[in-house]
Amino acid sequence: MSTSLLLALSYEQPTSGERLAKEYGCTRAAIAKRINALRDAGVLIDAIAREGYRYGYPYCWWQDMLMQREMAVVAPRLAWHILPSVDSTNHWMREHLKSSATGLMHLAVSDFQRAGQGRRGRQWLSWPGRQMTVTMGLVSSSSPVAWVGVAIAVGVCIAQILNAQGWPVSLKWPNDLWLGGAKLGGILIEMDAMAEGPSHLIIGFGINEHVLSGERESLAREVAALSDAKQPYDRHVLLGQIAASLSTMLESFAETGLAPWHAAWRRFDVLHGCEVNFERNGQWRSGIAQGIDAQGALQIRQGDELVSCHSGEVSVCAI
């Protein structure tokens, strides 16, 4: 699939097939074929009779020049990469870190992710250009134990930035971003521990920017998007702010651990005090969510007992 047409199309006004054919040195039929391939990939493109092609959404594709401007604040401690198309930004990062220097952070984004995964290997749907699909990676000299609970800190960093920009985002343990009672995005942390040498920390997150009504109806759960708030924003600026916050956190987390992030988590914890169902050891139970412990495990009160639940062994849903 060719993505070269992406910057040639506009949301404001149609671009004729004749003009595109002349610009790209091909036939109008070839242009139509490329347009159809983009549509098949999920890009919203309208065909206006006798006028041409126009986007059905005001896309702002990831661009080198804009990314360079916003990432200047975190350079040189973070190297960024725009991937035209990728199966998974997390998978790409895993391979990339094999040749990275220790201590250098990396950030990868893509508007076209074909096979993203969420927690427990679930499929992660990515709508081209309508979702922030981001992975940060770090080769750390610290052992994996030093990074226990980092998903909590990642969630807090992202929630703080989004709240500061006007989105009242909360956090649903262990890794969901919530807006207006629906899932706005998710976080996936992966750690590759080397038998000898450093460990590789991989932080993937996705944030919905715009979801069509038909797409919402096809999903098993309610979802939210940044566009629901109907406030303007620049995705390059927003990502730059999130990257700066995460970079600062990652520089100190292996030394400080989760302790500095407990109070902030309580501010955003959507489950605290709620009755929840949770699955543990193949059995469903219920209790009252009571925040997190020192390692970031969810604490649930069952009568006089306080149970600590770790993300690898439970699924939680509010009753």
XYZ file of C-alpha atoms in Angstrom:
319
model
C 0.000 0.000 0.000
C 1.350 3.409 -1.013
C 0.987 6.227 1.507
C 2.538 8.880 -0.736
C -0.878 10.446 -1.439
C -1.589 11.233 2.202
C -0.164 14.763 2.214
C -1.620 15.562 -1.222
C -5.220 15.271 -0.040
C -7.130 17.811 2.028
C -10.122 17.941 4.344
C -11.036 21.512 3.381
C -11.419 21.050 -0.374
C -11.370 18.246 -2.959
C -8.310 17.472 -5.059
C -9.083 16.262 -8.571
C -7.937 12.888 -9.818
C -6.513 14.624 -12.889
C -4.333 16.890 -10.765
C -3.116 13.965 -8.665
C -2.335 11.922 -11.782
C -0.291 14.785 -13.208
C 1.545 15.332 -9.911
C 2.455 11.654 -9.505
C 3.074 10.939 -13.185
C 0.488 8.210 -13.559
C -3.040 7.624 -14.839
C -6.245 8.574 -13.055
C -7.018 4.860 -12.844
C -3.768 4.337 -10.961
C -4.714 7.158 -8.581
C -8.120 5.568 -8.014
C -6.397 2.276 -7.209
C -4.182 3.974 -4.613
C -7.180 5.769 -3.120
C -9.035 2.475 -2.787
C -6.029 0.888 -1.084
C -5.974 3.713 1.466
C -9.706 3.307 2.023
C -9.258 -0.425 2.546
C -6.648 0.395 5.183
C -9.180 2.555 7.022
C -8.467 6.071 5.746
C -11.668 8.113 5.396
C -11.717 9.497 1.833
C -14.806 10.849 0.068
C -15.162 11.011 -3.720
C -16.983 14.186 -4.797
C -18.518 13.947 -8.271
C -16.709 16.161 -10.818
C -14.548 17.630 -8.039
C -12.201 14.950 -6.779
C -11.158 13.357 -3.504
C -11.432 14.843 -0.034
C -10.719 13.519 3.435
C -13.715 12.649 5.591
C -11.718 13.664 8.672
C -9.180 16.494 9.257
C -6.129 14.249 9.365
C -2.804 15.479 10.695
C -0.351 12.770 9.724
C 2.880 12.391 11.668
C 5.451 14.597 9.944
C 9.212 14.846 10.436
C 9.340 18.638 10.563
C 6.570 18.951 13.149
C 7.940 16.080 15.213
C 11.409 17.613 15.239
C 9.971 20.884 16.546
C 8.093 19.259 19.415
C 10.736 16.707 20.363
C 13.500 19.295 20.646
C 12.784 19.637 24.371
C 13.608 15.968 25.012
C 16.630 15.726 22.698
C 19.295 14.366 22.921
C 18.058 11.945 25.601
C 15.334 10.583 23.289
C 15.557 9.492 19.656
C 12.260 9.502 17.753
C 11.175 7.465 14.746
C 8.175 7.851 12.409
C 7.271 4.469 10.925
C 5.225 4.738 7.687
C 3.651 1.329 8.291
C 4.341 -1.349 10.886
C 2.824 -4.528 12.256
C 3.258 -3.293 15.830
C 5.255 -0.390 17.249
C 6.055 -2.552 20.289
C 7.436 -5.337 18.082
C 9.478 -2.808 16.105
C 10.870 -1.336 19.317
C 11.851 -4.755 20.647
C 14.052 -5.333 17.599
C 15.386 -1.775 17.572
C 16.548 -1.903 21.188
C 18.847 -4.823 20.397
C 21.270 -2.338 18.819
C 20.642 0.630 21.129
C 23.049 2.119 23.631
C 22.208 1.716 27.304
C 20.347 4.695 28.751
C 19.169 6.148 25.436
C 15.383 6.401 25.138
C 13.525 5.855 21.878
C 10.041 6.790 20.701
C 8.264 5.292 17.700
C 4.952 6.371 16.173
C 2.993 5.133 13.199
C -0.264 6.081 11.530
C -0.563 2.577 10.089
C -0.284 -0.237 12.636
C -1.574 -3.526 11.289
C -1.280 -5.971 14.186
C -1.196 -4.109 17.470
C -1.775 -6.016 20.688
C -3.160 -5.062 24.051
C -2.967 -6.752 27.411
C -3.149 -10.578 27.418
C -2.493 -10.638 23.669
C -5.833 -9.089 22.768
C -6.099 -7.372 19.388
C -5.631 -3.614 19.554
C -7.609 -1.802 16.854
C -5.762 1.122 15.273
C -7.603 3.490 12.955
C -5.083 5.158 10.588
C -4.434 8.766 11.568
C -7.187 8.720 14.185
C -5.276 7.207 17.055
C -1.983 7.970 18.732
C -0.104 4.684 18.418
C 3.144 5.163 20.312
C 5.921 3.072 21.824
C 8.780 4.259 23.996
C 11.757 2.031 24.685
C 14.790 2.076 26.927
C 17.813 -0.155 27.405
C 18.269 -0.083 31.169
C 21.238 -1.146 33.258
C 18.790 -1.826 36.112
C 17.181 -5.219 36.668
C 13.483 -5.775 35.862
C 12.714 -5.635 39.586
C 13.574 -1.921 39.573
C 10.746 -1.295 37.094
C 7.936 -2.990 39.023
C 4.901 -0.698 38.955
C 6.153 1.493 36.112
C 2.797 1.063 34.307
C 1.181 3.033 37.141
C 3.630 5.916 36.671
C 3.148 5.850 32.887
C -0.616 6.134 33.323
C -0.253 9.015 35.756
C 2.092 10.915 33.407
C -0.327 10.618 30.496
C -3.379 11.448 32.628
C -1.672 14.537 34.052
C -0.892 15.888 30.584
C -4.389 15.200 29.231
C -6.073 16.750 32.269
C -3.873 19.835 31.977
C -5.072 20.203 28.377
C -8.750 19.990 29.320
C -9.606 16.286 29.061
C -10.831 14.979 32.463
C -9.122 11.609 32.068
C -9.077 9.022 34.843
C -7.217 5.719 35.201
C -8.717 2.239 35.491
C -6.297 -0.263 36.969
C -4.122 -1.687 35.626
C -3.609 0.051 32.292
C -6.662 1.862 30.904
C -7.220 5.556 30.241
C -10.856 6.538 30.794
C -12.846 9.540 29.641
C -16.529 10.050 30.378
C -16.994 6.490 31.611
C -15.513 4.881 28.491
C -12.094 3.637 27.412
C -9.987 6.344 25.785
C -6.808 4.330 25.485
C -4.548 1.718 26.963
C -0.989 1.024 28.039
C 1.070 -2.120 27.462
C 4.355 -2.594 29.318
C 6.782 -5.295 28.210
C 10.160 -6.143 29.710
C 12.792 -8.226 27.967
C 15.365 -9.333 30.527
C 18.687 -10.326 29.008
C 20.434 -13.410 30.423
C 23.595 -11.347 30.597
C 23.549 -7.584 30.344
C 20.881 -4.859 30.415
C 17.106 -5.198 30.365
C 14.864 -3.735 27.684
C 11.817 -1.748 28.806
C 9.062 -1.287 26.212
C 6.136 1.071 26.856
C 3.325 1.039 24.324
C 0.257 3.225 24.522
C -2.657 4.075 22.280
C -5.031 7.029 22.602
C -8.188 7.267 20.491
C -8.439 10.586 18.676
C -11.619 10.057 16.643
C -14.006 7.093 16.479
C -16.957 6.879 14.093
C -20.404 6.001 15.420
C -20.443 2.811 13.363
C -17.090 1.778 14.795
C -18.363 2.365 18.324
C -21.397 0.175 17.682
C -19.224 -2.686 16.439
C -17.111 -2.824 19.598
C -17.898 -4.914 22.657
C -17.258 -2.016 25.044
C -17.857 1.706 25.066
C -14.951 3.780 23.817
C -14.095 7.462 24.046
C -11.959 9.718 21.854
C -10.213 13.061 22.246
C -12.535 14.519 19.609
C -15.539 13.834 21.876
C -14.622 16.973 23.824
C -14.783 19.044 20.620
C -11.723 21.078 21.553
C -8.902 21.796 19.100
C -5.450 20.355 19.677
C -2.227 19.614 17.822
C -1.306 15.938 18.109
C 2.402 16.710 17.625
C 2.334 19.180 20.519
C 0.378 16.769 22.709
C 2.755 13.895 21.998
C 5.732 16.147 22.713
C 4.293 16.970 26.135
C 3.615 13.316 26.928
C 7.094 12.280 25.744
C 8.742 14.941 27.909
C 6.798 13.814 30.980
C 7.536 10.131 30.404
C 11.221 10.815 29.724
C 11.597 12.673 33.010
C 9.831 9.875 34.888
C 11.947 7.149 33.275
C 15.182 8.899 34.196
C 14.454 8.482 37.904
C 11.993 5.600 38.304
C 14.591 2.833 38.637
C 16.007 4.718 41.646
C 12.826 6.023 43.294
C 10.387 3.254 42.441
C 6.637 3.729 42.584
C 6.428 5.608 45.900
C 6.410 9.167 44.429
C 3.449 8.241 42.200
C 1.012 6.870 44.776
C -0.658 10.176 45.636
C -1.121 11.089 41.973
C -2.620 7.675 41.230
C -5.236 8.197 43.947
C -6.302 11.396 42.204
C -7.075 9.562 38.964
C -8.164 6.145 40.310
C -11.638 5.525 38.858
C -12.101 2.233 40.743
C -11.337 3.429 44.282
C -14.273 2.698 46.580
C -16.196 0.882 43.838
C -17.524 -2.637 44.096
C -15.752 -4.728 41.487
C -15.762 -8.238 40.118
C -12.340 -9.775 39.662
C -11.144 -13.059 38.287
C -8.474 -14.889 40.205
C -7.259 -18.444 39.760
C -10.178 -19.148 37.444
C -12.834 -17.975 39.907
C -14.847 -14.756 39.909
C -15.075 -12.859 43.179
C -16.276 -9.444 44.273
C -15.031 -6.801 46.682
C -14.345 -3.104 47.169
C -11.364 -1.572 45.345
C -9.005 0.125 47.807
C -6.266 1.583 45.633
C -2.830 0.070 45.027
C -0.053 -1.312 47.198
C 3.651 -0.456 47.138
C 4.227 -2.580 44.005
C 1.207 -1.237 42.109
C -1.020 -4.267 42.694
C -4.730 -3.546 43.086
C -6.017 -3.947 46.627
C -9.544 -5.281 47.046
C -11.314 -5.623 50.364
C -13.365 -8.754 50.909
C -14.917 -8.482 54.347
C -11.984 -8.300 56.772
C -9.463 -9.459 54.185
C -7.424 -7.175 51.901
C -6.456 -9.003 48.721
C -3.610 -7.792 46.484
C -4.231 -8.556 42.820
C -1.517 -8.419 40.174
C -2.263 -7.563 36.559
C -0.988 -10.882 35.271
C -3.618 -12.855 37.154
C -6.801 -10.778 37.228
C -9.328 -8.984 35.104
C -11.340 -6.271 36.802
C -14.684 -4.773 35.893
C -16.870 -2.459 37.930
C -20.250 -3.890 38.871
